[in-house]
XYZ file of C-alpha atoms in Angstrom:
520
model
C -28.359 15.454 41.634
C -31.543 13.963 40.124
C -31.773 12.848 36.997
C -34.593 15.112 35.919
C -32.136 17.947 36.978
C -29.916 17.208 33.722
C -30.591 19.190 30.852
C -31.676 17.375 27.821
C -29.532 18.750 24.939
C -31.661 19.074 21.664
C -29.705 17.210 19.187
C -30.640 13.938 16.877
C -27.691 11.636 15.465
C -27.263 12.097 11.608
C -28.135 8.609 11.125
C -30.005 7.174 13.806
C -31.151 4.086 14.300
C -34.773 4.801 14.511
C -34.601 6.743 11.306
C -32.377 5.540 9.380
C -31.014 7.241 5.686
C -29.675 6.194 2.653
C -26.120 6.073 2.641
C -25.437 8.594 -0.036
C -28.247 11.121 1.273
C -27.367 14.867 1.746
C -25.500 15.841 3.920
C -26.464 16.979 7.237
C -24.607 19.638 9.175
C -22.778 18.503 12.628
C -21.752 21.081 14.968
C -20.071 18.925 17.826
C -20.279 20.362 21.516
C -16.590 20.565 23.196
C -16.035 17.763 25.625
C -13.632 17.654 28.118
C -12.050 14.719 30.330
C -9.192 11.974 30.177
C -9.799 11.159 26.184
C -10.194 14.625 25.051
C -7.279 15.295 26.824
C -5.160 12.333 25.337
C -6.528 13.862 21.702
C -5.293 17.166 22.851
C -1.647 15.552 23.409
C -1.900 13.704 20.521
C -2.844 16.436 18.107
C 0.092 18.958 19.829
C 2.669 15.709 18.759
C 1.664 14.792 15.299
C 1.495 18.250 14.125
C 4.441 19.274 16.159
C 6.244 16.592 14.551
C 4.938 17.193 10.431
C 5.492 21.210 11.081
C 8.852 20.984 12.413
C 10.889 18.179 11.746
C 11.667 19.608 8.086
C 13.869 22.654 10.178
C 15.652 19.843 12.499
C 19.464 19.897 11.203
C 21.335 16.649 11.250
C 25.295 17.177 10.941
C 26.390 14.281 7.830
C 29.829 16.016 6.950
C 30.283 18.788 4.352
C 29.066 16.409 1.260
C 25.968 15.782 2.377
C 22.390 17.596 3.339
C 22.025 18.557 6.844
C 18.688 18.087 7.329
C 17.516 15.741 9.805
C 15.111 14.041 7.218
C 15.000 14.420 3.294
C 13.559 12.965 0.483
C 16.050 14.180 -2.128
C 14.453 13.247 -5.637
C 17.109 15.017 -7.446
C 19.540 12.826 -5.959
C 17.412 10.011 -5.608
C 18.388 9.978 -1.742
C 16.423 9.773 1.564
C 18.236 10.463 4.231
C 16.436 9.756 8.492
C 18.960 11.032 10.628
C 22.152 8.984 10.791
C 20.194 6.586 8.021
C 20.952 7.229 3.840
C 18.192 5.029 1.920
C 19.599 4.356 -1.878
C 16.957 3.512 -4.710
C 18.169 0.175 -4.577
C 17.348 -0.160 -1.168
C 13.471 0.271 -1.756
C 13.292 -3.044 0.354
C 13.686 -1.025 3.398
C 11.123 1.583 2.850
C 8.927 -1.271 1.902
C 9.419 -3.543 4.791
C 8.101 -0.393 7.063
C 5.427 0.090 5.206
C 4.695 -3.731 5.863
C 5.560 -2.984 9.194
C 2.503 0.429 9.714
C 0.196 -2.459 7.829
C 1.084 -4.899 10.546
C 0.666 -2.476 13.108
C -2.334 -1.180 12.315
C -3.971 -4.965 12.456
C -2.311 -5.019 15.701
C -3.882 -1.731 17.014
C -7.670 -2.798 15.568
C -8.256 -5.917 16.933
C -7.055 -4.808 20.269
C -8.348 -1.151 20.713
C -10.483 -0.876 17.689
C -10.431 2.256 15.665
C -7.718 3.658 17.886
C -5.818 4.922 14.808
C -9.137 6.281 13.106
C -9.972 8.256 16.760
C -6.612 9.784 17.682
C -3.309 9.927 14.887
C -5.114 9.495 11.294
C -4.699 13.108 9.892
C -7.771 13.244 8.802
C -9.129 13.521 12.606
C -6.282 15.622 13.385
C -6.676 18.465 11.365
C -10.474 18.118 11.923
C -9.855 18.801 15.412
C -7.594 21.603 14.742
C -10.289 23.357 12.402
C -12.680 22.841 14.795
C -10.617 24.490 17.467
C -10.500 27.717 15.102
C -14.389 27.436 14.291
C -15.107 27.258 18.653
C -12.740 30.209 18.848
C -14.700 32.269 16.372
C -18.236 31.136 16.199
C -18.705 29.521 19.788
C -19.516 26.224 21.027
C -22.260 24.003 19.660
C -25.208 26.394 20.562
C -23.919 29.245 19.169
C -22.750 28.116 15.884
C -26.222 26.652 15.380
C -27.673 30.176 16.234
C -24.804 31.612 13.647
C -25.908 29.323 11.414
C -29.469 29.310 11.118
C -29.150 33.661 11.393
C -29.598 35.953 7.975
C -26.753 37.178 6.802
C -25.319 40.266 8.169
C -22.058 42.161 8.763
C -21.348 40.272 11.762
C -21.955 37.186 10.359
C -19.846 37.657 6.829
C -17.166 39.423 9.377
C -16.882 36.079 11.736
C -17.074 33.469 8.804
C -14.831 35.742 6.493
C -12.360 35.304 9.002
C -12.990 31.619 9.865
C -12.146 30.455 6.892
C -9.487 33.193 6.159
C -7.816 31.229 9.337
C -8.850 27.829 7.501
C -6.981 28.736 4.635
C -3.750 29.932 6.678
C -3.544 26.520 7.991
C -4.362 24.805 4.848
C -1.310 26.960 3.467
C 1.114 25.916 6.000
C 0.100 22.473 5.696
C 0.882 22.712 2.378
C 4.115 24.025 2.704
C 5.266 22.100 5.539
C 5.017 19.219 3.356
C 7.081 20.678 0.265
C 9.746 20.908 2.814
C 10.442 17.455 3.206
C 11.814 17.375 -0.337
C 14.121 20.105 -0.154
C 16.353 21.854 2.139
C 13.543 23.572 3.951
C 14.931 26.841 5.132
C 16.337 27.505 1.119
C 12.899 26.133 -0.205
C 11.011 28.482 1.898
C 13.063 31.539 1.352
C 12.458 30.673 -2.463
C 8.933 30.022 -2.411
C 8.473 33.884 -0.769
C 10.599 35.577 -3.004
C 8.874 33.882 -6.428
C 11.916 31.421 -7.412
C 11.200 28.052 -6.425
C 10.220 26.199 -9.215
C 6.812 25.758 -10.516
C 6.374 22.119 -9.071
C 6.619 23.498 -5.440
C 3.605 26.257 -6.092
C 1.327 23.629 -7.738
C 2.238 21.411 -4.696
C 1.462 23.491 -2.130
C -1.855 24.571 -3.966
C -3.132 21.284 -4.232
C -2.937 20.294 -0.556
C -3.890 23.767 0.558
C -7.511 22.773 -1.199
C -7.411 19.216 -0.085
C -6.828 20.425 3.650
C -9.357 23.445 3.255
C -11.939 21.062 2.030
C -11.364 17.668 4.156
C -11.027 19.496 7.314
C -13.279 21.995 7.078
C -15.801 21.519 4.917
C -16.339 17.513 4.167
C -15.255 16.570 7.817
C -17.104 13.121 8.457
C -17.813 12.501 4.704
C -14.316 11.923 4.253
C -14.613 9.063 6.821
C -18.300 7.797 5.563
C -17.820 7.974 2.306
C -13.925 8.019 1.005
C -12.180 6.466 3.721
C -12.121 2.367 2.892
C -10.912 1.605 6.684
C -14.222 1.412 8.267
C -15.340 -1.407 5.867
C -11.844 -3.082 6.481
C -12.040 -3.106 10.189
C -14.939 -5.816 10.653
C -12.064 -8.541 9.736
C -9.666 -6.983 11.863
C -12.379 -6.997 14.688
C -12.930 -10.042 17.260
C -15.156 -10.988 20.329
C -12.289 -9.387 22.591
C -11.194 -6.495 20.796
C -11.842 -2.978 22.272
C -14.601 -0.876 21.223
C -16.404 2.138 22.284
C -19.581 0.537 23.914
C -22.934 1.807 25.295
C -23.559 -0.615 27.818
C -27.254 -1.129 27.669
C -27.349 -3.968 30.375
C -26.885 -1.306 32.680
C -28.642 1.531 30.774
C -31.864 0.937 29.920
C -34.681 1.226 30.159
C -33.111 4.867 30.184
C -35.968 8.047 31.522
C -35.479 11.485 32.130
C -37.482 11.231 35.261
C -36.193 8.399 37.511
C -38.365 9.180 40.583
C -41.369 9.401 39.133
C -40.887 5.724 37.579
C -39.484 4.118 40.512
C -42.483 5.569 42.337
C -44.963 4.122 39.674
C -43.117 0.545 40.187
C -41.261 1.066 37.146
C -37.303 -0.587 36.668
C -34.841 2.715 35.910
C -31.301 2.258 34.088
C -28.274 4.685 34.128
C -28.914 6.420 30.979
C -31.134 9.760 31.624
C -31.354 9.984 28.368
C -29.451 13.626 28.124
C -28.257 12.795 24.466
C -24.583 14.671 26.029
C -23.157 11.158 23.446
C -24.454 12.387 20.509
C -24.035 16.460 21.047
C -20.419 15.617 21.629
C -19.838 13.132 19.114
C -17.859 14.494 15.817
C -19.479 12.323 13.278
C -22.617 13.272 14.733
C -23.993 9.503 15.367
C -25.611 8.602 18.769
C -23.465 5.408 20.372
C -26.503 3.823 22.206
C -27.666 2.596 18.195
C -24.486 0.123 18.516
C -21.312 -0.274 16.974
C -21.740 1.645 13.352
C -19.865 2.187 10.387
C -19.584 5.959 11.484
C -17.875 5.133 14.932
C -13.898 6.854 14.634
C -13.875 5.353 18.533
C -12.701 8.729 19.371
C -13.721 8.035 22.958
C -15.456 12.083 22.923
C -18.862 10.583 23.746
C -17.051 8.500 26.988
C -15.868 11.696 28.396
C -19.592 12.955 27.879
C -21.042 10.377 29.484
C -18.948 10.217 32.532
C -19.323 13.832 33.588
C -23.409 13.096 33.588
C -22.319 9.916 35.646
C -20.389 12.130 38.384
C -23.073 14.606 38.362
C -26.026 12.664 39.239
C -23.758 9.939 41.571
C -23.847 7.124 39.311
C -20.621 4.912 38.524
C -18.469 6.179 35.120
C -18.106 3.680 32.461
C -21.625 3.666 31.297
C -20.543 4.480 27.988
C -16.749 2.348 27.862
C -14.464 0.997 26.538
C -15.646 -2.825 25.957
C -14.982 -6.229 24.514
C -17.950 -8.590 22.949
C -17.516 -11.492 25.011
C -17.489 -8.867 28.132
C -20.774 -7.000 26.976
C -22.448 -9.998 26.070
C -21.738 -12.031 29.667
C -23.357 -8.832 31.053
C -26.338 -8.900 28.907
C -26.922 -12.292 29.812
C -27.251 -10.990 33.519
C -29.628 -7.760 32.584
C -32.032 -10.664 31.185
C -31.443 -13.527 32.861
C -30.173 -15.318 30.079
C -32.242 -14.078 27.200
C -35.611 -14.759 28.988
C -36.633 -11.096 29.595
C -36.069 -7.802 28.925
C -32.862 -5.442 30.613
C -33.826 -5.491 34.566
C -31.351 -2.655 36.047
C -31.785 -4.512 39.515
C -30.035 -8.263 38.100
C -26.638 -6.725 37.979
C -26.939 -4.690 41.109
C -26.931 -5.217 44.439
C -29.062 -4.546 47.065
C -26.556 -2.077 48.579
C -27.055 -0.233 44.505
C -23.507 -1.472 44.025
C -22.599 -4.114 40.808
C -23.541 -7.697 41.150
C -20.284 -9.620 41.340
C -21.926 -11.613 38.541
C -20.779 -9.148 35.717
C -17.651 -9.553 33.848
C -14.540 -6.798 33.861
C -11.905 -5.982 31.749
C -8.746 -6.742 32.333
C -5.360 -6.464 29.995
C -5.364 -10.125 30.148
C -7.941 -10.525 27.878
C -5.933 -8.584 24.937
C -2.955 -11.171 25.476
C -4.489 -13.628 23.005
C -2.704 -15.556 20.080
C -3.927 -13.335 17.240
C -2.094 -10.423 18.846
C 1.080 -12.454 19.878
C 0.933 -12.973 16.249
C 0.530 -9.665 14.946
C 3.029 -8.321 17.313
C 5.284 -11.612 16.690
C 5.486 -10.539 12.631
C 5.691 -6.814 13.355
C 8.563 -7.001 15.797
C 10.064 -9.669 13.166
C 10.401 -7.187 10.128
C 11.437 -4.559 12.701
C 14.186 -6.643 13.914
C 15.142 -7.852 10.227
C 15.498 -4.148 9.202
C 17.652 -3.276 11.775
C 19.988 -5.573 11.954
C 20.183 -5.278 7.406
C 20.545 -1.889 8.188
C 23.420 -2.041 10.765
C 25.321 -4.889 8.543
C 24.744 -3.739 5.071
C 27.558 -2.894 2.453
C 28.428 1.122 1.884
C 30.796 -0.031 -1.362
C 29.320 -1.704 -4.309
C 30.531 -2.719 -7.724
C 29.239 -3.771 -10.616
C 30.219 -4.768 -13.889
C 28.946 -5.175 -17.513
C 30.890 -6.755 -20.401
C 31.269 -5.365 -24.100
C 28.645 -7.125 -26.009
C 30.516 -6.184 -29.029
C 33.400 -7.596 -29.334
C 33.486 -10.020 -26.918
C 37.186 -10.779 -27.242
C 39.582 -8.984 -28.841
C 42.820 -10.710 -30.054
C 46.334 -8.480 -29.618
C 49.657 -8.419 -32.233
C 50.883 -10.503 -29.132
C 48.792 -13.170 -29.521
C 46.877 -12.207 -26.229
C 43.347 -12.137 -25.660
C 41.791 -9.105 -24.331
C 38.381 -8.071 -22.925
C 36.479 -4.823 -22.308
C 34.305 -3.807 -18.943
C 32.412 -1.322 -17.880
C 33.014 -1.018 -14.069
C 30.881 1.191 -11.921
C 32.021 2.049 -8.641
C 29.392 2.751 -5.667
C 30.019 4.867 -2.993
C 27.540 5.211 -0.545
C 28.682 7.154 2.610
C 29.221 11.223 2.413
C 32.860 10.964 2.557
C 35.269 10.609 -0.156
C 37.205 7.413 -0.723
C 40.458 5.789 -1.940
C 39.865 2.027 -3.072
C 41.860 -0.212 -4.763
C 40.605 -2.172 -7.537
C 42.210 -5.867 -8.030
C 41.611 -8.635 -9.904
C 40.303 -11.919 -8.406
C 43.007 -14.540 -7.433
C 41.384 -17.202 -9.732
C 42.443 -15.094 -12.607
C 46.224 -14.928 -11.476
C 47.977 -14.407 -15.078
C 45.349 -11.840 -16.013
C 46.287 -8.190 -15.893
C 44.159 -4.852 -16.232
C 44.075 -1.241 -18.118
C 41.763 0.960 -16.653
C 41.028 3.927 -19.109
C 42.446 7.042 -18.404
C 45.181 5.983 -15.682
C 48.695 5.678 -16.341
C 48.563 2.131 -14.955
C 48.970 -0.956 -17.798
C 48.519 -4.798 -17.004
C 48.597 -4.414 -13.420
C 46.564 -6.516 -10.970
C 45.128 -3.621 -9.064
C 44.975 0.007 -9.001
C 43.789 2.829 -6.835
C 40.295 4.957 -7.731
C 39.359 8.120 -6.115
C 35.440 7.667 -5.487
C 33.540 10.926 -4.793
C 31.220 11.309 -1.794
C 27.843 9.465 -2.280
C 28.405 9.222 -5.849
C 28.611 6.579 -8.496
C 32.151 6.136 -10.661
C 31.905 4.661 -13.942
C 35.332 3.432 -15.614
C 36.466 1.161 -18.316
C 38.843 -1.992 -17.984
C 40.345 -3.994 -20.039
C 41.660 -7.568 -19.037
C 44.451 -8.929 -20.801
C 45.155 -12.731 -20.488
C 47.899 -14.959 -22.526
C 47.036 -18.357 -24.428
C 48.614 -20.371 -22.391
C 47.186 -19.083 -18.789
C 43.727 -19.929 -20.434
C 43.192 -23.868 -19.690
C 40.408 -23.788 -22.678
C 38.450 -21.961 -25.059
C 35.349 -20.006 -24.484
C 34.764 -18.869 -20.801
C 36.228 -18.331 -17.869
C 34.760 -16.630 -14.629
C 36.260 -14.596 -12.592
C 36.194 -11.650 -10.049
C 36.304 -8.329 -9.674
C 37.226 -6.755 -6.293
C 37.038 -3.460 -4.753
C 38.684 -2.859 -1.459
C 38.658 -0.028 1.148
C 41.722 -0.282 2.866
C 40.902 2.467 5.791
C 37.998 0.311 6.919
C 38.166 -3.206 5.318
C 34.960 -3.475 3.159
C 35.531 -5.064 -0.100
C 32.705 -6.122 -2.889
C 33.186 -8.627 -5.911
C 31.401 -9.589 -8.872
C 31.905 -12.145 -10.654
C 32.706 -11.668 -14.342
C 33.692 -13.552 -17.336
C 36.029 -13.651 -19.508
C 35.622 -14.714 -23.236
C 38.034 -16.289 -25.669
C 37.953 -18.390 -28.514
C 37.009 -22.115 -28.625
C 40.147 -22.603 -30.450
C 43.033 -20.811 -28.745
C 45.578 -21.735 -31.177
C-alpha cells in the first residue's frame, strides 16, 4: 500500500509541541480511538486480573479453625487483626506490613528505570478503571468518531437517552468499587447482606459513598488530569530514569522527514522517512499527547500508540518498531547514523541499505542492556527485605508475655518476715486455637514462690493458665521471697516464663524484684 493511501486521522495532541499551553489551562476533551495489537492486548489481561483480583478476593474463604474469620484476607479493625491466608499480622507486628510497603517502593524503582512508566501504563488503578470506563463509553457512544459527532450534536432524546445511561453504568461501577472495598474490612458476605437490608453501620455507607464519587469522577470525568495534575509520579520518575532504561520512543532517525505523499517526493529528489504522518499515535493515545514531540510529562508508556503505529507499518510494508520500545544510549547511537554524527539533518538512506533493509550500523536492544548494577541493586535490596520477611515470618514467636510491676508499693513486707511483690502478667496468645501453658518462675529466683490471683494455687513455682484463642490474658502475681534467699537489699532480676508444653515455645521477661536496702 502507498503511503498516500493511509487516511490521515484529524486529531491534534492536547499539548503539542508546536503549540504548546500552560500547564494549568482548561481542559481539553480526549476521545481516544480503540487500538488493538500485542500491548492492548497485555492491558486487556492486565485489567481482567487486577480487577478480578480487588472484586473477588473479599468472597475467597480461608479455613483458620472455628475461632477465627474465614476469609481468605481481612483487615479486622475491631480486632485489630489482618489476617492473608495462612498469615495473622498483630499490631505489634506493623514491621511486617511496613517492610512490604518498602518492598512495592523498591519495586517500583526497579520497574522505572528498566521499563519506564510500566506501572503508570498497565496496573496503577487509576489507568485501570480508566480503561474500564472507557470500555462502557465505546459500548454506548461508539469509537472515537462517533463520540466526537455525539458530542459536538444538540441535545436531544437520543442523546440524554445514551449519556443518561452512560453514566447510569459509570455510577454502577463506581458503586461496586465502592463496596468491594468495604469488604475487605469485614466478613464480606455478612457486610453485604447488611449493607442491602439498611443495618450495617453508618461508617460502611459513608465509605462506600465516598469512593463511589472518587471513582465516578477520576475515571470518568478527570481521566488524564488525575495523571497531569494530581499524580506526583511523573515528576518522580526523571530520577528513577537512566540512559538505558525503557521508554516508549518515536524513533525519528528512521522517521523523518515524515510526508503523506512518498512518491511524489522521491520523484522530486526529495529523502522520505517511515512516518506518513497519519497521526494513528496521537488518535489512539489516552492522554491525548502526540509521541513524535518526545518523551513528556504526559507519557503513562501505555504502549497504545506502538500498537497504532505498527498496524500502519504492516499496511504500507514497512518494518514495525517505528514507534518502540527504546533506551537513550540506543536512540541516540542511531541518531548519530541518521546525521552522520551531528553534521546534517535525518537522511532516511544512512541507516538503510541499498537492498531498503537496516544498515548494520544501528544499535538493537537486547535484555543485556537492562542487566546493569543499578538494577542488580534494586533487585539485590528488594529480594533482601523479601527474604528477611519470610524467614521472620516462618520463625517468629505465637506466645508472648509481658510483665509490669506495682509502682505502688514496691515491696510489701509479710507477718512472716517475707518480702512480697505484685505483677501484672499479660499472657499473649496468638494462634486461633486455645491453649494450656504453664507459668514458672525463672531458675535464678529458686527460693521464690508465686500467687496468681484467682487460682487455688499458693507459693508454687509454676502453674497452669487457660489462654483463649487469639486473645490476650491479663493476671496478677505475687512473688514471695524469704530474707535470707535474698543475698542483698534492693534489686534482684529475674524471669518470668511461659511454656507450651504441646509444642515447646516458651517466652521470658525479665523482671525485678524489690526489697529493702536493709533486710534485717
Amino acid at each position: 500500500m502507498d503511503k498516500s493511501d493511509v487516511t490521515r486521522l484529524d486529531v491534534v495532541a492536547s499539548n503539542a509541541a508546536a503549540n504548546r499551553q500552560p500547564l494549568y489551562a482548561r481542559r481539553k476533551k480526549i476521545f481516544p480511538k480503540r487500538a488493538s495489537g500485542a500491548f492492548r492486548r497485555f492491558k486487556w489481561i492486565v485489567m481482567a486480573i487486577t480487577l478480578g483480583i480487588y472484586y473477588l478476593v473479599p468472597w475467597i474463604r480461608w479455613d483458620r479453625g472455628p475461632f477465627a474469620p474465614d476469609q481468605a484476607v481481612l483487615i479486622d479493625l475491631s480486632s485489630r487483626r489482618f489476617y492473608f491466608f495462612f498469615i495473622e499480622i498483630w499490631p505489634q507486628e506493623f514491621i511486617y506490613i511496613a517492610g512490604l510497603l518498602v518492598m512495592a517502593g523498591i519495586g517500583l524503582f526497579l520497574v522505572t528505570s528498566t521499563v519506564g512508566r510500566a506501572w503508570c501504563g498497565y496496573a496503577c488503578p487509576q489507568t485501570v478503571w480508566v480503561d474500564l470506563f472507557l470500555v462502557i463509553e465505546r459500548y454506548f457512544e461508539g469509537d472515537r468518531n462517533a463520540r466526537i459527532k455525539l458530542d459536538a450534536a444538540p441535545w436531544s432524546f437520543a442523546k440524554i437517552r445514551i449519556r443518561f445511561v452512560k453514566h447510569a453504568t459509570w455510577l454502577v461501577v463506581a458503586v461496586l468499587t465502592g463496596g468491594a472495598w468495604i469488604f475487605y474490612f469485614a466478613d464480606a458476605p455478612a457486610l453485604a447482606r447488611d449493607f442491602v437490608t439498611g443495618d450495617a453501620i453508618p461508617t460502611a455507607y459513608a465509605t462506600v459513598a465516598i469512593l463511589t464519587a472518587t471513582t465516578y469522577i477520576f475515571g470518568g470525568l478527570m481521566r488524564e488530569q488525575v495523571c497531569t495534575y494530581m499524580c506526583p509520579w511523573p515528576r518522580i520518575q526523571a530520577a528513577m530514569l537512566d540512559e538505558t532504561s525503557l521508554t516508549v520512543t518515536y524513533n525519528d532517525w528512521r522517521g523523518e522527514p515524515r510526508t503523506r505523499h512518498a512518491k511524489k517526493a522521491v520523484a522530486a529528489g526529495a529523502s522520505v522517512g517511515d512516518c506518513v504522518d497519519c497521526n494513528a499515535c496521537v488518535a489512539v493515545c489516552p492522554m491525548g499527547i502526540d509521541i513524535r514531540d518526545g518523551q513528556q510529562l504526559e507519557c503513562i508508556t501505555c504502549a497504545l500508540c506502538i500498537d497504532a503505529c505498527d498496524d500502519i507499518m504492516d499496511r504500507i510494508g514497512k518494518e514495525r518498531g517505528l514507534i518502540s520500545y527504546s533506551t537513550l544510549n540506543d536512540y541516540n547511537a542511531n541518531m548519530a547514523v541518521a546525521t552522520a554524527g551531528g553534521t546534517s539533518a535525518v537522511t532516511p538512506e544512512l541507516v538503510r541499505n541499498a537492498d531498503g533493509s537496516f544498515s548494520d550500523r544501528l544499535a538493537h536492544f537486547h535484555i543485556r542492556k537492562l542487566l546493569r548494577p543499578r538494577t542488580f541493586i534494586y533487585f539485590g535490596g528488594w529480594s533482601a527485605i523479601g527474604v528477611a520477611i519470610v524467614l521472620a515470618l516462618a520463625t517468629r514467636d505465637r506466645l508472648e508475655i509481658n510483665v509490669l510491676h506495682d509502682r505502688n508499693p514496691q515491696f510489701v513486707r509479710l507477718s512472716d518476715g517475707a518480702i512480697r511483690n505484685g505483677y501484672t502478667v499479660k499472657l499473649l496468645n496468638m494462634v486461633p486455637q486455645p491453649r494450656t501453658v504453664t507459668l514458672e518462675l525463672g531458675d535464678e529466683f529458686s527460693d521464690a514462690s508465686m500467687t496468681v490471683a484467682g487460682l487455688d494455687d499458693a507459693g508454687v513455682r509454676k502453674t497452669e493458665v487457660i489462654l483463649e484463642p487469639d486473645r490476650l490474658k491479663t493476671i496478677k502475681v505475687f512473688v514471695k521471697a524469704d530474707p535470707e534467699a535474698l543475698s542483698s537489699g534492693g534489686a534482684k532480676t529475674f524471669a518470668f516464663v511461659v511454656i507450651d508444653p504441646s509444642t515447646g515455645e516458651r517466652a521470658e521477661y525479665t523482671a525485678t524484684f524489690n526489697s529493702p536496702e536493709t533486710l534485717q
